[in-house]
């Protein structure tokens, strides 16, 4: 392990921990984006995780001309969890956050976040993120935008408890859209799980279940780069099954950590969505086994917990039907979902009333948006033909339902709504 450090301040307010691996084309943009923090002492802890390109040399050159306190560590490639845990052990700040080495920070907002945490005595602060396409440069909201809208109700800032607002557990689990009190993390012995993909999900669960007060800042600080060559979230294969190991670890906490079932319901709702997304994106030959293992895992959660999410918190009819499938252990419906199909149950006659049609149309719009987001976010590189076929089918069904309702809504209007014009 090699150290390159430049210590200017004996006390640090915020430590920003950034693992790096073969990001020579992006790291300088990321580091430059950190320069907006004002009025507080900040250190950057940069962990080179065995890069084989010029990442380390570029970072050292940048550090030599920086006003930040900087610590650079080098190690063999072991993945982001081990790198983050190492950075956390070296952090001197009262507050800590994590960042990815190819993303962009609107870092002037860290000043707001630090002030909020210090003045309101919260365990951590969550802010919003957006994704931007590396190829097209288009920017899109994170997939949890509707959860934010429901929680915040137009407010710019709130301090809440998980008991008061269980939907905190349903927010995107990414650690890079949070700033934590270091003492909160260390006193609760929270770490990233080593050698597992989806490491943020377990970290999120531990933080939510142990938090007393959480602040929310309804502003976007993170621009998450997608659709670039070599990106982890763009990879496929066996690592998708790591979500099952993460789910197993979280479910094992159900009997150990006593919080309300509404908090657990929102955690389970998050896990169900991630599970279905992974089942869609794992190798085709693994899908049936993936679904079988998923059903077995979720059967360990009391059915009433999933029912709470289905009835009280599900975003649309699509989410509700996925919950229903897990409650019933319906592998047939979940296998269809794993292949990208819409979850439909056999022998269920739904009355064709306006209310039911409204639910169906909302769920179709939600599913279309879900599918387009996979394309926008660069997470479906080898599935465009399948996605396009599914989109055409959903748009056709949308048109059919609108015609039965006597509504003159064109397919192009539906598409424009999704892409916001």
Short mmCIF file of C-alpha atoms in Angstrom, two decimals:
data_model
loop_
_atom_site.label_atom_id
_atom_site.label_comp_id
_atom_site.label_asym_id
_atom_site.label_seq_id
_atom_site.Cartn_x
_atom_site.Cartn_y
_atom_site.Cartn_z
CA UNK A 1 0.00 0.00 0.00
CA UNK A 2 1.40 3.39 -0.99
CA UNK A 3 0.56 6.67 0.68
CA UNK A 4 0.61 10.09 -0.91
CA UNK A 5 -0.78 12.60 1.54
CA UNK A 6 -0.83 16.36 1.89
CA UNK A 7 -2.13 17.36 5.33
CA UNK A 8 -2.93 21.07 5.68
CA UNK A 9 -5.58 21.09 8.44
CA UNK A 10 -5.45 19.25 11.78
CA UNK A 11 -9.27 19.06 11.91
CA UNK A 12 -11.58 18.12 9.04
CA UNK A 13 -15.32 18.76 8.69
CA UNK A 14 -16.05 16.46 5.72
CA UNK A 15 -14.16 13.46 4.34
CA UNK A 16 -15.06 12.53 0.75
CA UNK A 17 -14.07 8.93 -0.02
CA UNK A 18 -13.56 8.09 -3.71
CA UNK A 19 -12.49 4.61 -4.90
CA UNK A 20 -10.87 4.64 -8.35
CA UNK A 21 -10.41 1.90 -10.93
CA UNK A 22 -9.36 2.55 -14.54
CA UNK A 23 -11.07 5.93 -14.86
CA UNK A 24 -8.32 7.94 -16.53
CA UNK A 25 -10.87 9.53 -18.89
CA UNK A 26 -13.15 10.74 -16.07
CA UNK A 27 -11.27 11.20 -12.79
CA UNK A 28 -10.08 14.78 -13.40
CA UNK A 29 -13.62 15.95 -14.20
CA UNK A 30 -14.81 14.28 -11.00
CA UNK A 31 -12.08 15.84 -8.87
CA UNK A 32 -12.59 19.26 -10.41
CA UNK A 33 -16.29 19.04 -9.58
CA UNK A 34 -15.38 18.88 -5.87
CA UNK A 35 -13.98 22.41 -5.78
CA UNK A 36 -17.25 24.12 -4.90
CA UNK A 37 -17.27 23.43 -1.14
CA UNK A 38 -16.94 26.66 0.84
CA UNK A 39 -16.50 27.60 4.53
CA UNK A 40 -15.58 24.09 5.70
CA UNK A 41 -12.43 21.97 5.85
CA UNK A 42 -12.63 19.07 3.40
CA UNK A 43 -10.32 16.13 2.75
CA UNK A 44 -10.37 13.82 -0.25
CA UNK A 45 -9.47 10.19 0.40
CA UNK A 46 -8.68 8.63 -2.96
CA UNK A 47 -8.23 4.86 -3.10
CA UNK A 48 -6.74 3.48 -6.30
CA UNK A 49 -8.10 -0.05 -6.48
CA UNK A 50 -5.40 -1.58 -8.65
CA UNK A 51 -5.87 0.54 -11.77
CA UNK A 52 -3.91 -0.59 -14.83
CA UNK A 53 -4.27 2.68 -16.74
CA UNK A 54 -3.03 6.20 -15.94
CA UNK A 55 -5.60 6.94 -13.21
CA UNK A 56 -3.11 7.04 -10.33
CA UNK A 57 -0.58 9.32 -12.07
CA UNK A 58 -3.28 11.76 -13.13
CA UNK A 59 -4.66 11.83 -9.61
CA UNK A 60 -1.27 12.52 -8.02
CA UNK A 61 -0.59 15.32 -10.50
CA UNK A 62 -3.97 16.90 -9.73
CA UNK A 63 -3.41 16.51 -5.98
CA UNK A 64 -0.09 18.34 -6.18
CA UNK A 65 -1.91 21.47 -7.40
CA UNK A 66 -4.92 21.25 -5.08
CA UNK A 67 -5.88 23.25 -2.01
CA UNK A 68 -7.59 20.21 -0.45
CA UNK A 69 -6.17 17.95 2.22
CA UNK A 70 -5.59 14.80 0.17
CA UNK A 71 -4.76 11.22 1.05
CA UNK A 72 -4.07 8.78 -1.80
CA UNK A 73 -3.95 5.05 -1.12
CA UNK A 74 -3.06 2.33 -3.60
CA UNK A 75 -3.98 -1.32 -3.26
CA UNK A 76 -4.65 -4.41 -5.30
CA UNK A 77 -8.00 -4.69 -7.03
CA UNK A 78 -10.61 -5.97 -4.57
CA UNK A 79 -13.72 -3.99 -5.43
CA UNK A 80 -15.40 -0.81 -4.18
CA UNK A 81 -16.62 -2.17 -0.83
CA UNK A 82 -13.15 -2.92 0.51
CA UNK A 83 -11.87 0.39 -0.87
CA UNK A 84 -14.69 2.33 0.79
CA UNK A 85 -14.20 0.55 4.12
CA UNK A 86 -10.49 1.35 3.95
CA UNK A 87 -11.22 5.00 3.22
CA UNK A 88 -13.69 5.12 6.11
CA UNK A 89 -11.03 3.80 8.50
CA UNK A 90 -8.68 6.63 7.44
CA UNK A 91 -11.27 9.44 7.44
CA UNK A 92 -10.60 12.32 9.85
CA UNK A 93 -13.83 14.22 9.22
CA UNK A 94 -16.72 14.55 11.61
CA UNK A 95 -18.84 13.87 8.52
CA UNK A 96 -18.16 11.42 5.69
CA UNK A 97 -19.56 10.78 2.25
CA UNK A 98 -18.74 8.55 -0.69
CA UNK A 99 -18.44 9.37 -4.37
CA UNK A 100 -17.87 7.46 -7.58
CA UNK A 101 -14.81 8.31 -9.66
CA UNK A 102 -16.67 8.90 -12.92
CA UNK A 103 -19.53 11.08 -11.65
CA UNK A 104 -19.94 14.84 -11.26
CA UNK A 105 -20.77 16.71 -8.04
CA UNK A 106 -22.60 19.99 -7.75
CA UNK A 107 -20.39 20.29 -4.71
CA UNK A 108 -21.40 23.77 -3.58
CA UNK A 109 -24.42 21.96 -2.09
CA UNK A 110 -22.16 20.10 0.34
CA UNK A 111 -22.01 23.38 2.25
CA UNK A 112 -25.81 23.28 2.70
CA UNK A 113 -25.69 19.62 3.70
CA UNK A 114 -22.97 20.18 6.31
CA UNK A 115 -24.88 23.09 7.84
CA UNK A 116 -28.06 21.01 7.99
CA UNK A 117 -26.40 18.05 9.73
CA UNK A 118 -24.55 20.18 12.27
CA UNK A 119 -27.51 22.43 13.09
CA UNK A 120 -30.22 19.73 13.28
CA UNK A 121 -28.22 16.92 14.91
CA UNK A 122 -29.27 14.27 12.38
CA UNK A 123 -27.53 10.96 11.72
CA UNK A 124 -27.27 11.62 8.00
CA UNK A 125 -28.65 13.77 5.21
CA UNK A 126 -30.04 12.47 1.91
CA UNK A 127 -30.13 14.59 -1.22
CA UNK A 128 -31.25 13.90 -4.78
CA UNK A 129 -29.35 12.58 -7.75
CA UNK A 130 -29.78 12.59 -11.49
CA UNK A 131 -28.24 10.42 -14.19
CA UNK A 132 -26.68 11.80 -17.33
CA UNK A 133 -26.00 9.81 -20.46
CA UNK A 134 -22.30 9.79 -21.32
CA UNK A 135 -23.14 9.57 -25.03
CA UNK A 136 -26.12 11.91 -25.44
CA UNK A 137 -25.48 14.13 -22.36
CA UNK A 138 -29.20 14.01 -21.54
CA UNK A 139 -30.06 14.25 -17.84
CA UNK A 140 -32.81 12.22 -16.15
CA UNK A 141 -34.14 12.03 -12.61
CA UNK A 142 -33.23 9.07 -10.40
CA UNK A 143 -35.87 6.30 -10.40
CA UNK A 144 -37.04 7.28 -6.89
CA UNK A 145 -38.26 10.72 -8.01
CA UNK A 146 -41.91 9.86 -7.20
CA UNK A 147 -40.97 8.73 -3.67
CA UNK A 148 -39.22 12.07 -3.13
CA UNK A 149 -42.29 13.91 -4.42
CA UNK A 150 -44.59 12.04 -2.04
CA UNK A 151 -42.35 12.55 0.99
CA UNK A 152 -41.46 16.19 0.39
CA UNK A 153 -44.76 17.52 -0.95
CA UNK A 154 -42.92 20.43 -2.56
CA UNK A 155 -40.83 21.27 0.52
CA UNK A 156 -37.13 22.00 0.07
CA UNK A 157 -35.99 20.52 3.37
CA UNK A 158 -37.32 18.20 6.07
CA UNK A 159 -36.06 16.40 9.17
CA UNK A 160 -37.85 13.08 9.70
CA UNK A 161 -37.61 9.80 11.54
CA UNK A 162 -38.09 6.45 9.79
CA UNK A 163 -41.03 5.78 12.11
CA UNK A 164 -42.60 9.09 11.09
CA UNK A 165 -41.91 8.54 7.37
CA UNK A 166 -41.40 4.83 6.50
CA UNK A 167 -40.90 5.69 2.81
CA UNK A 168 -37.38 6.81 3.70
CA UNK A 169 -36.56 3.11 3.43
CA UNK A 170 -37.84 3.07 -0.17
CA UNK A 171 -35.48 5.79 -1.47
CA UNK A 172 -32.65 4.81 -3.79
CA UNK A 173 -30.05 3.04 -1.61
CA UNK A 174 -27.01 4.71 -3.19
CA UNK A 175 -24.44 5.81 -0.58
CA UNK A 176 -23.23 8.62 -2.84
CA UNK A 177 -26.40 10.67 -2.27
CA UNK A 178 -25.87 10.82 1.48
CA UNK A 179 -23.57 12.54 3.97
CA UNK A 180 -23.18 10.71 7.30
CA UNK A 181 -21.94 11.49 10.76
CA UNK A 182 -18.89 9.26 11.02
CA UNK A 183 -19.71 8.46 14.65
CA UNK A 184 -23.14 7.15 13.57
CA UNK A 185 -21.51 4.70 11.16
CA UNK A 186 -18.74 3.55 13.48
CA UNK A 187 -20.87 3.26 16.64
CA UNK A 188 -23.35 1.03 14.79
CA UNK A 189 -20.49 -0.94 13.18
CA UNK A 190 -21.87 -0.35 9.69
CA UNK A 191 -19.64 -1.37 6.78
CA UNK A 192 -20.00 -2.25 3.13
CA UNK A 193 -20.21 -6.02 2.55
CA UNK A 194 -17.03 -7.27 0.93
CA UNK A 195 -16.99 -9.18 -2.36
CA UNK A 196 -20.64 -8.50 -3.12
CA UNK A 197 -22.30 -6.54 -5.89
CA UNK A 198 -25.17 -4.20 -4.76
CA UNK A 199 -23.15 -3.30 -1.68
CA UNK A 200 -25.05 -0.03 -1.21
CA UNK A 201 -28.33 -1.86 -0.52
CA UNK A 202 -27.12 -3.55 2.66
CA UNK A 203 -25.41 -0.34 3.83
CA UNK A 204 -28.70 1.54 3.23
CA UNK A 205 -30.66 -1.02 5.27
CA UNK A 206 -28.28 -0.82 8.23
CA UNK A 207 -28.40 2.98 8.22
CA UNK A 208 -32.19 3.23 7.95
CA UNK A 209 -32.82 0.67 10.70
CA UNK A 210 -30.39 2.35 13.10
CA UNK A 211 -31.15 6.02 12.38
CA UNK A 212 -32.93 8.27 14.86
CA UNK A 213 -33.24 11.39 12.68
CA UNK A 214 -32.64 11.87 8.95
CA UNK A 215 -32.56 15.12 6.97
CA UNK A 216 -33.73 15.38 3.37
CA UNK A 217 -32.53 18.16 1.07
CA UNK A 218 -34.73 18.38 -2.01
CA UNK A 219 -31.88 19.42 -4.31
CA UNK A 220 -29.74 17.52 -6.81
CA UNK A 221 -26.07 17.25 -5.86
CA UNK A 222 -24.99 14.18 -7.85
CA UNK A 223 -24.84 13.69 -11.61
CA UNK A 224 -24.46 9.95 -12.12
CA UNK A 225 -22.71 9.04 -15.39
CA UNK A 226 -24.34 6.16 -17.31
CA UNK A 227 -23.86 4.41 -20.63
CA UNK A 228 -20.07 4.54 -20.62
CA UNK A 229 -17.76 1.71 -21.62
CA UNK A 230 -16.61 -0.48 -18.73
CA UNK A 231 -19.26 0.71 -16.26
CA UNK A 232 -20.10 -1.74 -13.49
CA UNK A 233 -23.86 -1.26 -13.71
CA UNK A 234 -23.72 -2.06 -17.41
CA UNK A 235 -22.31 -5.53 -16.82
CA UNK A 236 -24.33 -8.72 -16.90
CA UNK A 237 -23.92 -12.31 -15.78
CA UNK A 238 -23.58 -14.12 -12.46
CA UNK A 239 -23.00 -10.96 -10.40
CA UNK A 240 -26.71 -10.13 -10.79
CA UNK A 241 -27.33 -13.02 -8.40
CA UNK A 242 -25.49 -11.15 -5.65
CA UNK A 243 -28.78 -9.34 -5.02
CA UNK A 244 -30.09 -12.64 -3.65
CA UNK A 245 -27.24 -12.80 -1.13
CA UNK A 246 -27.91 -9.19 -0.12
CA UNK A 247 -31.66 -9.89 0.26
CA UNK A 248 -30.86 -12.93 2.41
CA UNK A 249 -28.65 -10.84 4.71
CA UNK A 250 -31.33 -8.14 5.04
CA UNK A 251 -34.14 -10.60 5.71
CA UNK A 252 -32.03 -12.21 8.43
CA UNK A 253 -32.22 -8.87 10.27
CA UNK A 254 -36.02 -8.91 10.41
CA UNK A 255 -36.17 -10.72 13.75
CA UNK A 256 -33.08 -8.93 15.12
CA UNK A 257 -33.83 -5.24 14.54
CA UNK A 258 -37.21 -4.13 15.84
CA UNK A 259 -38.75 -1.36 13.80
CA UNK A 260 -42.30 -0.94 12.55
CA UNK A 261 -43.65 -3.21 9.84
CA UNK A 262 -44.24 -0.13 7.67
CA UNK A 263 -40.49 0.53 7.61
CA UNK A 264 -39.84 -3.11 6.77
CA UNK A 265 -42.58 -3.02 4.12
CA UNK A 266 -40.83 -0.18 2.30
CA UNK A 267 -37.47 -1.96 2.51
CA UNK A 268 -39.11 -5.08 1.07
CA UNK A 269 -40.75 -2.99 -1.67
CA UNK A 270 -37.31 -1.68 -2.62
CA UNK A 271 -35.90 -5.23 -2.63
CA UNK A 272 -38.75 -6.54 -4.78
CA UNK A 273 -38.13 -3.91 -7.45
CA UNK A 274 -34.38 -4.57 -7.43
CA UNK A 275 -34.96 -8.31 -7.47
CA UNK A 276 -37.23 -8.13 -10.51
CA UNK A 277 -34.81 -5.81 -12.30
CA UNK A 278 -31.98 -8.27 -11.68
CA UNK A 279 -34.12 -11.18 -12.83
CA UNK A 280 -34.74 -9.29 -16.09
CA UNK A 281 -31.04 -8.67 -16.59
CA UNK A 282 -29.44 -11.93 -15.49
CA UNK A 283 -28.43 -14.59 -18.02
CA UNK A 284 -31.43 -16.27 -19.65
CA UNK A 285 -30.40 -19.76 -18.53
CA UNK A 286 -30.30 -18.55 -14.91
CA UNK A 287 -33.75 -16.95 -14.80
CA UNK A 288 -35.82 -19.92 -13.61
CA UNK A 289 -33.41 -20.71 -10.78
CA UNK A 290 -33.17 -17.01 -9.89
CA UNK A 291 -36.97 -16.80 -9.55
CA UNK A 292 -37.17 -20.00 -7.50
CA UNK A 293 -34.53 -18.76 -5.07
CA UNK A 294 -36.23 -15.36 -4.88
CA UNK A 295 -39.59 -16.88 -3.97
CA UNK A 296 -37.94 -18.95 -1.26
CA UNK A 297 -36.22 -15.89 0.22
CA UNK A 298 -39.28 -13.64 0.29
CA UNK A 299 -41.37 -16.44 1.83
CA UNK A 300 -39.34 -15.88 5.02
CA UNK A 301 -40.91 -12.44 5.42
CA UNK A 302 -44.41 -12.43 6.98
CA UNK A 303 -46.98 -12.00 4.22
CA UNK A 304 -48.61 -9.08 5.99
CA UNK A 305 -45.41 -7.03 5.58
CA UNK A 306 -45.49 -7.42 1.79
CA UNK A 307 -49.24 -6.77 1.87
CA UNK A 308 -48.63 -3.45 3.64
CA UNK A 309 -46.38 -2.32 0.80
CA UNK A 310 -48.81 -3.64 -1.82
CA UNK A 311 -51.84 -1.86 -0.33
CA UNK A 312 -50.33 1.28 1.16
CA UNK A 313 -47.14 2.20 -0.69
CA UNK A 314 -46.93 0.57 -4.13
CA UNK A 315 -46.46 3.11 -6.88
CA UNK A 316 -48.71 1.48 -9.44
CA UNK A 317 -50.57 -1.65 -10.46
CA UNK A 318 -47.35 -3.22 -11.78
CA UNK A 319 -45.66 -3.01 -8.36
CA UNK A 320 -48.79 -4.25 -6.61
CA UNK A 321 -48.99 -7.32 -8.86
CA UNK A 322 -45.35 -8.16 -8.23
CA UNK A 323 -46.06 -8.01 -4.49
CA UNK A 324 -49.06 -10.28 -5.02
CA UNK A 325 -46.88 -12.76 -6.92
CA UNK A 326 -44.36 -12.93 -4.06
CA UNK A 327 -47.12 -13.26 -1.46
CA UNK A 328 -48.54 -16.23 -3.38
CA UNK A 329 -45.14 -17.64 -4.38
CA UNK A 330 -46.33 -17.53 -7.98
CA UNK A 331 -43.26 -18.55 -9.98
CA UNK A 332 -45.16 -18.50 -13.26
CA UNK A 333 -45.96 -14.78 -13.01
CA UNK A 334 -42.45 -13.97 -11.77
CA UNK A 335 -40.85 -15.98 -14.59
CA UNK A 336 -42.87 -13.93 -17.07
CA UNK A 337 -41.66 -10.75 -15.34
CA UNK A 338 -38.08 -12.06 -15.46
CA UNK A 339 -38.41 -12.30 -19.23
CA UNK A 340 -39.67 -8.72 -19.34
CA UNK A 341 -43.37 -9.50 -19.53
CA UNK A 342 -46.18 -7.81 -17.63
CA UNK A 343 -47.30 -9.66 -14.46
CA UNK A 344 -50.78 -11.02 -15.24
CA UNK A 345 -52.56 -13.67 -13.16
CA UNK A 346 -54.59 -16.50 -14.66
CA UNK A 347 -58.32 -16.90 -14.00
CA UNK A 348 -58.73 -13.43 -12.55
CA UNK A 349 -61.71 -11.57 -13.94
CA UNK A 350 -61.26 -7.86 -13.31
CA UNK A 351 -64.40 -5.73 -13.85
CA UNK A 352 -63.99 -3.26 -16.66
CA UNK A 353 -64.91 -0.09 -14.78
CA UNK A 354 -63.38 3.34 -15.10
CA UNK A 355 -61.43 2.99 -11.86
CA UNK A 356 -59.83 -0.28 -12.86
CA UNK A 357 -59.01 1.12 -16.29
CA UNK A 358 -57.37 4.15 -14.66
CA UNK A 359 -55.20 1.82 -12.55
CA UNK A 360 -54.30 -0.19 -15.63
CA UNK A 361 -53.38 2.88 -17.64
CA UNK A 362 -51.25 4.25 -14.80
CA UNK A 363 -49.46 0.94 -14.45
CA UNK A 364 -48.84 0.73 -18.19
CA UNK A 365 -47.38 4.23 -18.17
CA UNK A 366 -45.23 3.24 -15.20
CA UNK A 367 -44.00 0.10 -16.91
CA UNK A 368 -43.24 1.96 -20.14
CA UNK A 369 -41.26 4.53 -18.18
CA UNK A 370 -39.43 1.71 -16.36
CA UNK A 371 -38.44 0.15 -19.69
CA UNK A 372 -37.36 3.43 -21.26
CA UNK A 373 -35.26 4.18 -18.17
CA UNK A 374 -33.29 1.00 -18.81
CA UNK A 375 -32.41 2.36 -22.22
CA UNK A 376 -31.77 5.91 -20.98
CA UNK A 377 -29.56 4.72 -18.14
CA UNK A 378 -27.48 2.39 -20.28
CA UNK A 379 -28.50 -0.74 -18.37
CA UNK A 380 -29.89 -2.71 -21.30
CA UNK A 381 -27.16 -2.80 -23.92
CA UNK A 382 -27.93 -6.30 -25.23
CA UNK A 383 -31.70 -6.19 -24.76
CA UNK A 384 -32.88 -3.43 -27.10
CA UNK A 385 -34.82 -5.77 -29.41
CA UNK A 386 -36.61 -7.36 -26.47
CA UNK A 387 -37.32 -3.98 -24.90
CA UNK A 388 -38.65 -2.52 -28.14
CA UNK A 389 -41.03 -5.44 -28.59
CA UNK A 390 -42.31 -5.00 -25.04
CA UNK A 391 -42.71 -1.26 -25.53
CA UNK A 392 -44.71 -1.75 -28.73
CA UNK A 393 -47.00 -4.20 -26.94
CA UNK A 394 -47.56 -1.86 -23.99
CA UNK A 395 -48.21 1.16 -26.20
CA UNK A 396 -50.75 -0.90 -28.16
CA UNK A 397 -52.50 -1.94 -24.94
CA UNK A 398 -52.48 1.65 -23.75
CA UNK A 399 -54.16 2.73 -26.97
CA UNK A 400 -56.74 -0.07 -26.73
CA UNK A 401 -57.74 0.85 -23.17
CA UNK A 402 -58.00 4.51 -24.03
CA UNK A 403 -60.25 3.71 -26.98
CA UNK A 404 -62.53 1.60 -24.74
CA UNK A 405 -62.70 4.52 -22.35
CA UNK A 406 -63.54 6.85 -25.20
CA UNK A 407 -60.42 8.91 -24.60
CA UNK A 408 -58.59 10.27 -27.62
CA UNK A 409 -55.01 9.91 -26.49
CA UNK A 410 -52.49 9.27 -29.23
CA UNK A 411 -49.57 6.89 -28.86
CA UNK A 412 -47.22 9.75 -29.68
CA UNK A 413 -48.69 11.70 -26.76
CA UNK A 414 -47.90 8.82 -24.45
CA UNK A 415 -44.31 8.67 -25.68
CA UNK A 416 -43.92 12.46 -25.41
CA UNK A 417 -45.23 12.32 -21.83
CA UNK A 418 -42.58 9.75 -20.93
CA UNK A 419 -39.77 11.74 -22.49
CA UNK A 420 -41.26 15.00 -21.13
CA UNK A 421 -41.59 16.52 -24.56
#
